[in-house]
Coordinates of C-alpha atoms in Angstrom, one line a residue:
M1 CA 19.6 20.6 -0.6
S2 CA 21.3 17.2 -0.2
N3 CA 19.4 13.8 -0.5
K4 CA 19.9 13.3 3.3
D5 CA 18.3 16.7 4.0
Q6 CA 15.4 15.8 1.7
L7 CA 14.7 12.6 3.6
Q8 CA 14.9 14.4 7.0
D9 CA 12.4 17.0 5.6
T10 CA 10.2 14.1 4.4
S11 CA 10.1 12.5 7.8
R12 CA 8.9 15.7 9.4
S13 CA 6.1 16.6 6.9
T14 CA 3.8 14.2 5.0
K15 CA 1.0 16.7 4.4
S16 CA 0.6 18.1 1.0
I17 CA 0.6 21.9 0.6
P18 CA -2.7 23.3 -0.8
S19 CA -2.5 24.5 -4.4
T20 CA -4.1 27.6 -5.8
A21 CA -7.0 27.7 -8.1
G22 CA -4.6 28.3 -11.0
D23 CA -2.8 25.0 -10.3
V24 CA -6.1 23.2 -10.4
T25 CA -6.6 23.9 -14.1
A26 CA -3.2 22.6 -15.1
S27 CA -3.4 18.7 -15.0
L28 CA -5.1 16.2 -12.7
A29 CA -1.9 15.2 -11.1
D30 CA -1.1 18.9 -10.4
K31 CA -4.6 19.5 -9.0
V32 CA -5.1 16.8 -6.4
G33 CA -2.5 18.2 -3.9
G34 CA -4.8 21.2 -3.4
M35 CA -7.3 19.2 -1.3
D36 CA -7.2 19.9 2.4
L37 CA -7.6 16.3 3.6
K38 CA -5.4 16.5 6.7
D39 CA -7.1 13.8 8.5
A40 CA -6.0 11.2 5.9
S41 CA -2.5 12.5 5.9
A42 CA -2.4 12.2 9.7
S43 CA -3.7 8.6 9.5
A44 CA -1.1 7.7 6.9
S45 CA 1.7 9.1 9.1
T46 CA 0.7 6.8 11.9
S47 CA 2.0 3.9 9.9
T48 CA 5.6 5.1 10.3
R49 CA 8.0 3.2 12.5
G50 CA 8.1 6.0 15.0
A51 CA 4.4 5.8 15.8
S52 CA 3.7 5.8 19.6
T53 CA 2.3 2.6 21.0
G54 CA 1.2 3.8 24.4
A55 CA 1.6 6.4 27.1
V56 CA 5.2 6.6 28.3
S57 CA 6.4 9.4 30.6
L58 CA 9.0 11.8 29.5
D59 CA 11.3 10.6 32.2
D60 CA 11.7 7.3 30.3
F61 CA 13.4 9.0 27.3
D62 CA 16.9 10.0 26.8
I63 CA 17.6 13.2 24.9
N64 CA 19.1 11.2 22.1
D65 CA 15.9 9.3 21.6
I66 CA 13.7 12.2 20.6
D67 CA 13.6 11.2 16.9
D68 CA 12.4 7.7 17.9
P69 CA 9.8 7.8 20.7
L70 CA 9.8 4.0 20.9
A71 CA 13.5 3.8 21.7
G72 CA 13.0 4.5 25.3
F73 CA 10.2 1.9 25.5
E74 CA 12.4 -0.7 23.8
A75 CA 15.3 0.1 26.1
Q76 CA 13.1 -0.7 29.1
Q77 CA 12.1 -4.0 27.5
S78 CA 15.4 -5.2 26.2
G79 CA 17.9 -3.8 28.7
I80 CA 19.9 -1.9 26.2
N81 CA 20.3 0.9 28.7
D82 CA 22.8 -1.4 30.5
L83 CA 24.7 -3.0 27.6
S84 CA 25.2 -1.9 24.0
L85 CA 23.9 -4.0 21.2
K86 CA 27.4 -4.9 20.2
E87 CA 28.2 -6.4 23.7
Q88 CA 24.9 -8.3 23.5
F89 CA 25.7 -9.6 20.0
L90 CA 29.2 -10.7 20.9
N91 CA 28.4 -12.2 24.4
P92 CA 25.4 -14.4 23.8
T93 CA 24.7 -15.1 27.4
E94 CA 21.2 -16.2 28.5
S95 CA 20.3 -12.7 29.7
N96 CA 21.7 -11.0 26.6
V97 CA 19.8 -13.4 24.3
E98 CA 16.6 -12.8 26.3
S99 CA 17.1 -9.1 26.0
L100 CA 17.5 -9.4 22.3
Q101 CA 14.3 -11.5 22.1
N102 CA 12.4 -8.8 23.8
L103 CA 13.8 -6.2 21.4
F104 CA 13.0 -8.3 18.3
A105 CA 9.5 -9.1 19.6
T106 CA 8.8 -5.4 20.0
R107 CA 10.1 -4.6 16.5
I108 CA 8.1 -7.4 14.9
R109 CA 5.0 -6.3 16.7
E110 CA 5.5 -2.7 15.5
G111 CA 6.0 -4.0 11.9
S112 CA 2.9 -6.3 12.0
G113 CA 4.9 -9.4 11.7
E114 CA 8.3 -8.4 10.3
A115 CA 11.2 -6.0 11.0
L116 CA 14.1 -4.7 8.9
F117 CA 17.1 -4.7 11.3
E118 CA 20.6 -3.4 10.8
I119 CA 23.5 -5.3 12.3
G120 CA 26.6 -3.1 12.7
V121 CA 24.9 0.0 14.1
E122 CA 23.9 0.9 17.6
E123 CA 20.5 2.2 18.6
D124 CA 21.9 5.8 18.6
G125 CA 23.4 5.3 15.1
A126 CA 27.0 4.8 16.2
P127 CA 28.9 2.2 14.2
M128 CA 29.8 -1.1 15.9
N129 CA 33.0 -1.6 13.8
L130 CA 32.6 -5.3 13.6
T131 CA 35.3 -7.4 12.1
D132 CA 34.4 -10.3 9.9
A133 CA 34.6 -12.8 12.8
E134 CA 32.7 -10.5 15.1
Y135 CA 30.0 -10.0 12.4
Q136 CA 29.5 -13.7 12.0
T137 CA 29.1 -14.1 15.8
A138 CA 26.6 -11.2 15.9
L139 CA 24.6 -12.8 13.0
A140 CA 24.5 -16.1 14.7
T141 CA 23.3 -14.4 17.9
V142 CA 20.6 -12.6 16.0
R143 CA 19.4 -15.9 14.4
T144 CA 19.3 -17.5 17.8
A145 CA 17.3 -14.7 19.4
A146 CA 14.9 -14.5 16.4
S147 CA 14.4 -18.3 16.4
A148 CA 13.3 -18.1 20.0
V149 CA 10.4 -15.7 19.1
G150 CA 9.3 -17.8 16.1
A151 CA 11.0 -15.8 13.4
E152 CA 13.5 -16.4 10.6
V153 CA 16.4 -14.1 9.6
A154 CA 17.4 -13.4 6.0
V155 CA 20.4 -11.2 5.1
I156 CA 19.1 -8.6 2.6
L157 CA 22.3 -6.6 2.1
E158 CA 25.9 -6.9 3.3
K159 CA 28.2 -4.0 3.4
D160 CA 32.0 -3.6 3.8
S161 CA 33.4 -0.3 5.1
T162 CA 37.0 0.5 4.5
G163 CA 37.7 3.8 6.2
S164 CA 35.1 6.2 4.8
T165 CA 33.1 8.1 7.4
G166 CA 30.0 8.2 5.2
S167 CA 29.3 7.8 1.6
S168 CA 26.5 8.9 -0.8
I169 CA 25.8 8.4 -4.4
P170 CA 25.9 11.9 -6.1
A171 CA 23.2 12.9 -8.4
D172 CA 24.1 14.0 -11.8
D173 CA 23.6 17.5 -13.1
K174 CA 20.2 16.7 -14.6
G175 CA 18.8 15.4 -11.4
E176 CA 17.8 12.1 -13.0
N177 CA 19.9 9.8 -10.7
T178 CA 18.4 11.0 -7.5
T179 CA 19.3 8.2 -5.1
I180 CA 19.4 7.9 -1.3
P181 CA 22.7 8.2 0.5
E182 CA 24.0 5.4 2.7
S183 CA 21.8 5.5 5.8
T184 CA 24.5 4.9 8.4
A185 CA 28.0 6.4 8.9
T186 CA 30.9 3.9 8.7
S187 CA 34.3 4.3 10.3
T188 CA 37.5 2.3 10.7
V189 CA 40.2 2.0 13.2
D190 CA 43.8 1.6 12.0
G191 CA 42.6 1.2 8.4
G192 CA 40.7 -2.1 9.1
T193 CA 37.7 -3.4 7.2
F194 CA 34.4 -3.7 9.0
K195 CA 31.1 -5.5 8.1
S196 CA 27.5 -4.6 8.6
S197 CA 24.3 -5.8 7.1
Y198 CA 20.5 -5.3 6.8
V199 CA 18.5 -8.4 7.8
M200 CA 14.8 -9.1 7.5
I201 CA 13.4 -10.7 10.7
R202 CA 10.0 -12.2 9.7
K203 CA 7.7 -14.2 11.9
T204 CA 6.9 -17.7 10.6
P205 CA 3.0 -18.0 10.4
K206 CA 1.5 -20.8 12.3
S207 CA -1.5 -20.9 10.0
A208 CA -3.1 -19.1 7.1
E209 CA -4.8 -16.5 9.3
D210 CA -1.3 -15.2 10.4
L211 CA -0.2 -14.6 6.8
L212 CA 1.1 -11.1 6.2
E213 CA -0.6 -9.4 3.3
V214 CA 0.2 -6.3 1.3
R215 CA -2.3 -5.1 -1.4
V216 CA -0.7 -3.3 -4.4
A217 CA -2.9 -1.7 -7.1
V218 CA -1.3 -1.8 -10.5
V219 CA -2.3 1.1 -12.7
G220 CA -1.1 3.0 -15.8
N221 CA -2.0 3.8 -19.3
V222 CA -3.2 1.1 -21.8
D223 CA -0.2 -0.9 -23.2
A224 CA 2.1 0.1 -20.4
G225 CA 2.8 -3.6 -19.6
K226 CA 0.8 -3.9 -16.4
S227 CA -0.5 -7.5 -16.9
T228 CA 2.8 -8.6 -18.5
L229 CA 4.8 -7.4 -15.5
L230 CA 2.5 -9.2 -13.1
G231 CA 2.7 -12.4 -15.2
V232 CA 6.5 -12.2 -15.1
L233 CA 6.6 -11.5 -11.3
T234 CA 4.0 -14.1 -10.3
K235 CA 4.7 -16.9 -12.8
G236 CA 8.5 -16.7 -12.7
V237 CA 8.9 -16.7 -16.5
L238 CA 10.1 -13.9 -18.8
D239 CA 7.9 -12.5 -21.6
D240 CA 8.6 -13.2 -25.3
G241 CA 7.8 -9.6 -26.3
R242 CA 4.4 -10.6 -27.6
G243 CA 2.4 -10.9 -24.3
R244 CA 2.9 -14.6 -23.5
A245 CA 3.4 -13.8 -19.8
R246 CA 0.0 -12.0 -19.4
V247 CA -2.3 -14.7 -20.8
N248 CA -2.8 -16.5 -17.5
L249 CA -3.9 -13.3 -15.8
F250 CA -6.9 -12.6 -18.0
R251 CA -10.4 -13.5 -16.8
H252 CA -12.4 -13.2 -20.1
K253 CA -12.0 -14.4 -23.7
H254 CA -12.2 -10.9 -25.1
E255 CA -9.3 -9.8 -22.9
I256 CA -7.1 -12.6 -24.4
D257 CA -8.2 -11.6 -27.9
S258 CA -7.5 -7.8 -27.4
G259 CA -4.7 -8.1 -24.9
R260 CA -6.4 -5.4 -22.7
T261 CA -7.6 -5.9 -19.2
S262 CA -11.3 -4.8 -18.6
S263 CA -11.9 -6.2 -15.2
V264 CA -10.3 -6.2 -11.7
G265 CA -7.8 -9.1 -11.8
M266 CA -6.1 -10.5 -8.8
E267 CA -2.7 -12.2 -8.6
V268 CA -0.4 -13.2 -5.6
L269 CA 3.3 -13.2 -5.1
G270 CA 4.5 -15.1 -2.0
F271 CA 7.7 -14.8 0.1
D272 CA 8.6 -17.3 2.8
A273 CA 10.0 -16.5 6.2
K274 CA 13.5 -16.5 4.8
S275 CA 12.6 -13.8 2.2
Q276 CA 12.8 -16.2 -0.7
P277 CA 10.1 -16.0 -3.5
V278 CA 7.8 -19.0 -3.4
P279 CA 8.2 -21.0 -6.6
A280 CA 5.3 -20.3 -9.1
M281 CA 5.8 -23.6 -10.9
V282 CA 5.0 -27.1 -9.3
N283 CA 5.8 -30.2 -11.3
G284 CA 5.9 -28.3 -14.6
R285 CA 2.5 -26.5 -14.0
N286 CA 1.5 -23.2 -12.5
A287 CA 1.1 -23.4 -8.7
S288 CA -2.3 -22.7 -7.3
W289 CA -3.0 -19.9 -4.8
E290 CA -3.4 -22.5 -2.1
E291 CA 0.1 -23.9 -2.9
V292 CA 1.7 -20.5 -3.0
C293 CA 0.1 -19.2 0.2
G294 CA 0.6 -22.4 2.1
K295 CA 4.4 -22.0 1.8
S296 CA 4.4 -18.2 2.2
A297 CA 4.9 -16.0 5.3
K298 CA 4.1 -12.8 3.3
V299 CA 1.9 -12.4 0.3
L300 CA 1.6 -9.5 -2.1
S301 CA -1.9 -9.3 -3.6
F302 CA -1.7 -7.5 -6.9
I303 CA -4.9 -5.8 -8.1
D304 CA -4.6 -5.6 -11.9
L305 CA -6.7 -2.7 -13.0
A306 CA -7.7 -1.5 -16.5
G307 CA -5.7 1.2 -18.3
H308 CA -8.2 2.1 -21.1
E309 CA -10.3 5.2 -20.6
R310 CA -13.4 3.1 -21.4
Y311 CA -12.9 1.1 -18.2
L312 CA -12.1 4.1 -15.9
K313 CA -15.2 3.3 -13.8
T314 CA -13.8 -0.2 -13.0
T315 CA -10.4 1.2 -12.2
V316 CA -11.7 3.8 -9.8
F317 CA -13.8 1.1 -8.0
G318 CA -10.7 -1.1 -7.7
M319 CA -8.7 1.8 -6.2
T320 CA -11.4 2.7 -3.7
G321 CA -13.1 -0.6 -2.9
C322 CA -10.2 -2.9 -2.7
A323 CA -8.3 -0.6 -0.2
P324 CA -4.8 -0.9 -1.6
D325 CA -1.8 -0.2 0.6
F326 CA 0.4 0.9 -2.2
V327 CA 0.0 1.9 -5.9
M328 CA 2.4 0.7 -8.6
L329 CA 2.1 3.2 -11.5
M330 CA 3.4 1.7 -14.8
I331 CA 4.8 3.8 -17.5
G332 CA 5.9 2.6 -21.0
S333 CA 9.3 4.1 -21.6
N334 CA 8.7 4.3 -25.3
A335 CA 5.3 6.0 -25.0
G336 CA 6.0 8.3 -22.1
I337 CA 3.4 9.9 -19.8
I338 CA 0.3 9.8 -21.9
G339 CA -3.4 9.0 -21.7
M340 CA -4.6 7.8 -18.4
T341 CA -1.2 8.0 -16.6
K342 CA -1.9 11.4 -15.1
E343 CA -5.5 10.4 -14.2
H344 CA -4.3 7.4 -12.3
L345 CA -1.5 9.4 -10.6
G346 CA -4.1 12.0 -9.5
L347 CA -6.4 9.3 -8.3
S348 CA -3.6 7.9 -6.1
L349 CA -2.9 11.3 -4.7
A350 CA -6.6 12.0 -4.0
L351 CA -6.8 8.8 -2.0
G352 CA -3.5 9.4 -0.2
V353 CA -2.0 6.1 -1.2
P354 CA 1.9 5.9 -1.5
V355 CA 3.0 5.5 -5.1
L356 CA 6.0 3.7 -6.7
V357 CA 6.7 4.0 -10.4
V358 CA 7.9 1.3 -12.7
I359 CA 9.2 2.3 -16.2
T360 CA 8.9 -0.7 -18.5
K361 CA 10.1 -1.8 -22.0
I362 CA 13.6 -0.3 -21.5
D363 CA 15.0 -3.1 -23.7
M364 CA 13.2 -1.7 -26.8
C365 CA 13.4 2.0 -26.0
P366 CA 16.0 4.3 -27.6
P367 CA 18.2 6.1 -25.0
N368 CA 17.0 9.6 -26.0
V369 CA 13.4 8.6 -25.7
L370 CA 14.0 7.0 -22.3
E371 CA 15.8 10.1 -21.1
S372 CA 12.9 12.3 -22.2
T373 CA 10.4 10.1 -20.4
V374 CA 12.5 10.2 -17.2
K375 CA 12.7 14.0 -17.4
Q376 CA 8.9 14.3 -17.9
L377 CA 8.2 12.0 -15.0
T378 CA 10.6 13.9 -12.7
K379 CA 9.0 17.2 -13.6
I380 CA 5.5 16.0 -12.8
L381 CA 6.5 14.3 -9.5
K382 CA 8.2 17.5 -8.3
S383 CA 5.3 19.7 -9.3
A384 CA 3.3 21.7 -6.8
G385 CA 0.4 19.3 -6.9
C386 CA 2.4 16.1 -6.4
R387 CA 5.3 17.3 -4.2
K388 CA 7.0 13.9 -4.4
I389 CA 10.8 13.2 -4.1
P390 CA 11.7 10.9 -7.0
M391 CA 14.2 8.2 -6.0
F392 CA 15.8 6.3 -8.9
V393 CA 16.6 2.8 -7.5
K394 CA 19.8 1.5 -9.1
S395 CA 21.2 -0.9 -6.5
H396 CA 20.1 -3.2 -3.6
E397 CA 21.3 -0.6 -1.1
D398 CA 19.0 1.9 -2.7
V399 CA 16.2 -0.7 -2.4
V400 CA 16.7 -1.2 1.4
V401 CA 16.9 2.5 2.3
T402 CA 14.1 3.5 0.0
A403 CA 11.7 0.8 1.3
G404 CA 12.6 1.9 4.9
N405 CA 11.5 5.5 4.1
F406 CA 8.6 4.6 1.8
V407 CA 6.0 5.0 4.6
S408 CA 6.3 8.7 4.0
E409 CA 4.0 10.0 1.3
R410 CA 6.7 12.2 -0.1
I411 CA 9.0 9.4 -1.3
C412 CA 8.4 8.0 -4.8
P413 CA 10.8 5.1 -5.8
I414 CA 11.3 4.7 -9.5
F415 CA 12.4 1.4 -11.1
Q416 CA 13.4 0.7 -14.7
V417 CA 12.7 -2.8 -15.8
S418 CA 12.4 -5.1 -18.9
N419 CA 10.0 -8.0 -18.9
V420 CA 11.9 -9.6 -21.8
T421 CA 15.5 -9.4 -20.6
G422 CA 14.7 -9.4 -16.9
E423 CA 16.8 -6.3 -16.2
G424 CA 15.8 -4.5 -13.0
L425 CA 13.3 -7.3 -11.9
D426 CA 15.6 -8.4 -9.1
L427 CA 15.6 -4.9 -7.5
L428 CA 11.8 -4.7 -7.8
K429 CA 11.3 -8.1 -6.2
N430 CA 13.6 -7.3 -3.4
F431 CA 11.7 -4.0 -2.8
L432 CA 8.4 -5.8 -2.7
N433 CA 9.8 -8.3 -0.3
I434 CA 10.8 -5.7 2.3
L435 CA 7.8 -3.4 1.6
P436 CA 6.4 -2.5 5.1
I437 CA 3.0 -3.7 6.2
S438 CA 0.3 -1.1 6.5
Q439 CA -0.7 -0.3 10.1
K440 CA -3.8 1.8 9.6
Y441 CA -6.3 -0.9 10.7
N442 CA -7.4 -1.6 14.2
K443 CA -8.4 -5.1 15.4
D444 CA -10.1 -3.7 18.6
E445 CA -12.7 -1.7 16.7
P446 CA -16.2 -3.0 15.9
V447 CA -16.4 -5.3 12.9
E448 CA -16.7 -3.6 9.5
Y449 CA -16.4 -5.5 6.2
Q450 CA -16.8 -3.9 2.8
I451 CA -18.2 -6.2 0.0
T452 CA -16.5 -5.7 -3.3
D453 CA -17.8 -8.8 -5.2
T454 CA -20.4 -11.6 -4.9
F455 CA -20.5 -15.2 -6.1
S456 CA -22.8 -18.2 -6.1
V457 CA -20.6 -21.3 -5.5
P458 CA -22.1 -24.8 -6.1
F459 CA -22.5 -26.8 -2.8
V460 CA -21.5 -23.8 -0.8
G461 CA -24.1 -21.1 -1.5
T462 CA -23.7 -17.4 -1.5
V463 CA -20.1 -16.1 -1.1
V464 CA -19.0 -12.4 -0.7
S465 CA -15.4 -11.1 -1.0
G466 CA -14.0 -7.9 0.3
V467 CA -11.8 -6.3 2.9
V468 CA -12.1 -6.3 6.7
M469 CA -11.8 -2.7 7.6
G470 CA -12.0 -3.1 11.4
G471 CA -12.4 -5.8 14.1
I472 CA -12.0 -9.6 13.9
V473 CA -14.6 -11.9 12.2
H474 CA -14.8 -15.6 13.3
A475 CA -16.6 -18.4 11.4
G476 CA -20.0 -18.7 13.0
D477 CA -20.4 -15.0 13.8
Q478 CA -23.6 -13.2 13.2
L479 CA -23.3 -9.8 11.5
Y480 CA -25.6 -7.1 10.1
L481 CA -25.7 -7.1 6.3
G482 CA -27.0 -4.1 4.4
P483 CA -28.3 -1.6 3.5
D484 CA -31.0 -2.9 1.2
G485 CA -33.3 -0.9 -1.0
N486 CA -35.1 0.5 2.1
G487 CA -31.9 1.3 4.0
A488 CA -32.5 -1.6 6.4
F489 CA -29.9 -4.2 7.6
Q490 CA -30.6 -7.9 8.2
M491 CA -28.7 -10.4 10.4
V492 CA -26.7 -13.1 8.6
T493 CA -24.4 -15.9 9.7
V494 CA -20.8 -16.3 8.5
K495 CA -20.5 -20.1 8.1
S496 CA -17.0 -20.2 6.6
I497 CA -14.0 -17.9 5.8
Q498 CA -11.3 -18.1 3.2
R499 CA -8.1 -16.1 2.7
K500 CA -6.4 -16.5 -0.7
R501 CA -8.5 -19.7 -1.2
L502 CA -7.3 -21.2 2.1
N503 CA -9.9 -22.0 4.8
V504 CA -9.2 -20.1 8.0
P505 CA -11.2 -19.8 11.3
L506 CA -11.0 -16.0 11.4
A507 CA -10.1 -12.8 9.5
C508 CA -8.6 -9.7 11.1
A509 CA -8.7 -6.0 10.2
G510 CA -6.7 -5.1 7.1
Q511 CA -7.1 -8.6 5.6
S512 CA -8.9 -9.4 2.4
A513 CA -11.2 -12.4 2.8
S514 CA -14.2 -14.2 1.4
F515 CA -17.2 -15.2 3.6
G516 CA -19.7 -18.0 2.9
L517 CA -23.1 -16.9 4.1
K518 CA -26.0 -19.0 5.4
K519 CA -29.6 -18.9 4.0
I520 CA -29.3 -15.8 1.8
R521 CA -29.7 -15.3 -1.9
R522 CA -27.0 -13.7 -4.0
S523 CA -29.6 -11.6 -5.7
V524 CA -30.2 -9.6 -2.5
I525 CA -26.5 -8.7 -2.1
R526 CA -24.8 -6.0 -4.2
K527 CA -21.4 -4.4 -4.3
G528 CA -21.0 -1.6 -1.9
M529 CA -22.9 -3.3 0.9
V530 CA -21.2 -3.7 4.3
M531 CA -21.3 -6.2 7.1
L532 CA -21.2 -4.7 10.6
D533 CA -20.9 -5.9 14.2
K534 CA -24.1 -7.3 15.6
E535 CA -23.5 -5.2 18.8
T536 CA -23.7 -2.0 16.8
T537 CA -25.9 0.5 18.7
P538 CA -28.1 2.1 17.6
P539 CA -28.8 -0.5 14.8
P540 CA -27.3 0.7 11.5
R541 CA -29.3 2.4 8.8
G542 CA -28.4 3.2 5.3
C543 CA -28.3 6.9 4.3
R544 CA -29.6 8.6 1.2
E545 CA -28.5 12.2 2.0
F546 CA -25.2 13.4 3.3
E547 CA -23.0 16.5 3.2
A548 CA -19.4 16.6 1.9
E549 CA -16.6 19.1 1.7
I550 CA -15.6 19.0 -2.0
L551 CA -13.1 20.4 -4.4
V552 CA -14.0 20.6 -8.1
L553 CA -10.9 19.6 -10.0
Y554 CA -12.4 20.2 -13.5
H555 CA -15.7 21.0 -15.1
S556 CA -16.2 22.6 -18.5
T557 CA -19.0 24.9 -17.4
T558 CA -20.8 25.1 -14.0
I559 CA -22.2 22.6 -11.5
G560 CA -25.6 23.5 -10.0
Q561 CA -28.6 21.9 -8.2
K562 CA -29.9 18.6 -9.6
Y563 CA -26.5 17.9 -11.1
Q564 CA -25.8 14.1 -11.2
A565 CA -22.4 12.3 -11.1
M566 CA -21.0 8.9 -10.3
L567 CA -19.7 8.9 -6.8
H568 CA -17.1 6.5 -5.4
C569 CA -16.6 6.2 -1.6
G570 CA -14.9 3.0 -0.4
A571 CA -16.8 0.1 -1.9
V572 CA -19.8 2.4 -2.6
R573 CA -20.2 3.2 -6.3
Q574 CA -23.5 4.8 -7.4
T575 CA -25.0 8.0 -8.9
A576 CA -25.5 10.9 -6.5
R577 CA -27.5 14.1 -7.1
V578 CA -26.6 17.6 -5.8
L579 CA -29.4 19.0 -3.7
A580 CA -27.8 22.2 -2.3
M581 CA -24.5 23.9 -1.6
D582 CA -23.2 26.7 0.7
K583 CA -22.6 29.1 -2.3
P584 CA -24.8 32.2 -2.6
D585 CA -25.3 31.7 -6.3
Q586 CA -25.6 27.9 -6.0
I587 CA -23.0 27.4 -8.7
L588 CA -19.6 25.6 -8.7
R589 CA -16.8 26.0 -11.2
T590 CA -13.4 24.5 -11.7
G591 CA -11.2 25.1 -8.6
D592 CA -14.1 25.9 -6.2
R593 CA -14.4 24.4 -2.8
A594 CA -17.8 24.1 -1.1
T595 CA -19.9 22.0 1.3
V596 CA -22.4 20.2 -0.9
R597 CA -25.5 18.2 0.0
F598 CA -25.8 15.0 -2.0
Q599 CA -28.6 12.5 -2.4
F600 CA -28.1 8.8 -3.5
L601 CA -30.6 7.1 -5.7
Q602 CA -30.6 4.1 -3.3
P603 CA -29.3 3.9 0.3
A604 CA -25.6 3.3 1.1
Y605 CA -23.5 3.0 4.2
L606 CA -21.1 6.0 4.8
K607 CA -18.9 7.2 7.6
V608 CA -18.0 10.7 8.5
G609 CA -14.4 11.5 7.3
A610 CA -14.5 9.0 4.4
R611 CA -12.8 10.2 1.2
L612 CA -14.9 10.4 -1.9
I613 CA -14.4 10.9 -5.6
F614 CA -17.1 12.0 -8.0
R615 CA -16.9 12.1 -11.8
E616 CA -19.0 12.5 -14.9
G617 CA -17.4 12.5 -18.3
R618 CA -14.4 14.7 -17.9
T619 CA -15.8 16.3 -14.7
K620 CA -13.8 15.3 -11.6
G621 CA -13.9 16.2 -8.0
I622 CA -12.7 15.0 -4.6
G623 CA -13.8 15.5 -1.1
K624 CA -14.7 13.9 2.3
V625 CA -17.9 13.2 4.0
S626 CA -18.6 15.8 6.7
K627 CA -22.2 14.9 7.9
I628 CA -24.7 12.1 7.6
I629 CA -28.2 13.4 7.2
A630 CA -30.7 10.6 6.6

């Protein structure tokens, strides 16, 4: 099957195929795909560009627009039924520019503030065959139309076509160089040379609340280079080979002494509206978050998680509670896939989060060892449990096309970088710049805010941090906070809001934010609590007992009644006890599926359909909440 066929197959199907009980016993990464969590797969697929935005009659669509249901809607808005895009680009009359403004506004709204657009290709995929002069005119027209809707245009990749009707980068016999073919066909007339390009159209934020945000969880085995890579990306300096770049990321003295992360660290990387990285140094010192975010239009929030097995509890909480949009799995090329690498990959698959892989330390790794690591990684990604399509990114064109298709859960981009020499870092930065914004959050839903950390700030009072899962929160709003030890909620007032340490008047669904609360002690707030809309009816209550459909990934013996395990569900992290199950013998073994009734030691807030993970020692299981009991 060609790479193009693989991508087409990916766009049709993002659901994992259930594995057999025999697959479950192989490895964690090979087990997780067996879970039947179709609801989450469906919600992930709605973040694709082709998601429907409203009810449009079938009469509005042309037969050629079947692959993109929004094309008919955009045609109505922009007038592209009357004139081709090429004619609009080359004849920038007032009506044509207005038509392009409507098109760009629609694309930006679909992309939550940005859109990757290709100049040189019509809506139906036909090449425009633009000469160099025509291309410059088209680019100027695009800049004019984008400026009118408050956006900037940055050229990500320019291409020259010299007569080929399509080109692809062939994979070698070993399947290690699996790259994506050129996304559009090119043609020439009389042997001429034509130009095309990918441009990023990004809206300029008017204030901090309009800032685009993508959360990326960084996981991998201990000593894979996670903190070092984040230090190189966010501070703009290369490493010396001894961990100099990672020192500024650590939060505790013992982390600096040992060189190992033990807590959930946060770092930011900003890109401005012209897709340029925001400088990390100001007047010879490290720029603060306020300075970086104040100049940015898009911010990547890196969640630096621990790689050591001792801190797995913290890593799982970071993956579930911080609601990452993507996972960056780090693999040391000299060590290969060892230790916690498979655990973290399996965790990402269980939560349904898209994964990109970064192979580090390629400057010190012998070629034969690197080749062995790549083979091992490819084998795992293609296994029945993962069902991923590995895409080795070797050029900027691979970056553009891979990022455009990364919304599918099947695609897994793979980068090879060196933090010492800087090799491959430009490709990774470019990929992070054009990484699409997650669209699984709804601003129109009632407010729900998950608390992941608490602070007591001098002269401010109690502060909570977390992620807004739904709705819009304004400073001064009254919200329910709970549940407490009795399962009750109390009313609190949000007196101030910050995003990335910048004061903002509101926070929307999908954004991470910190709230300053009035007249409440930090001691009564714990991680895992939620803040809900005050209009919630009936008034919310915490639950102690619930039912869940689970799959046991591994257990050395059997699971029965009164069995206790650490359960993670969103920001909730506490011990749960098994009360009953729908098995005649009331026993579960590795690979078994069942509906199990759990009981928390203290009340928590859960929602039906939420994904959960439970673990105890080497025992692991995944599932989803099916019923709230009491």
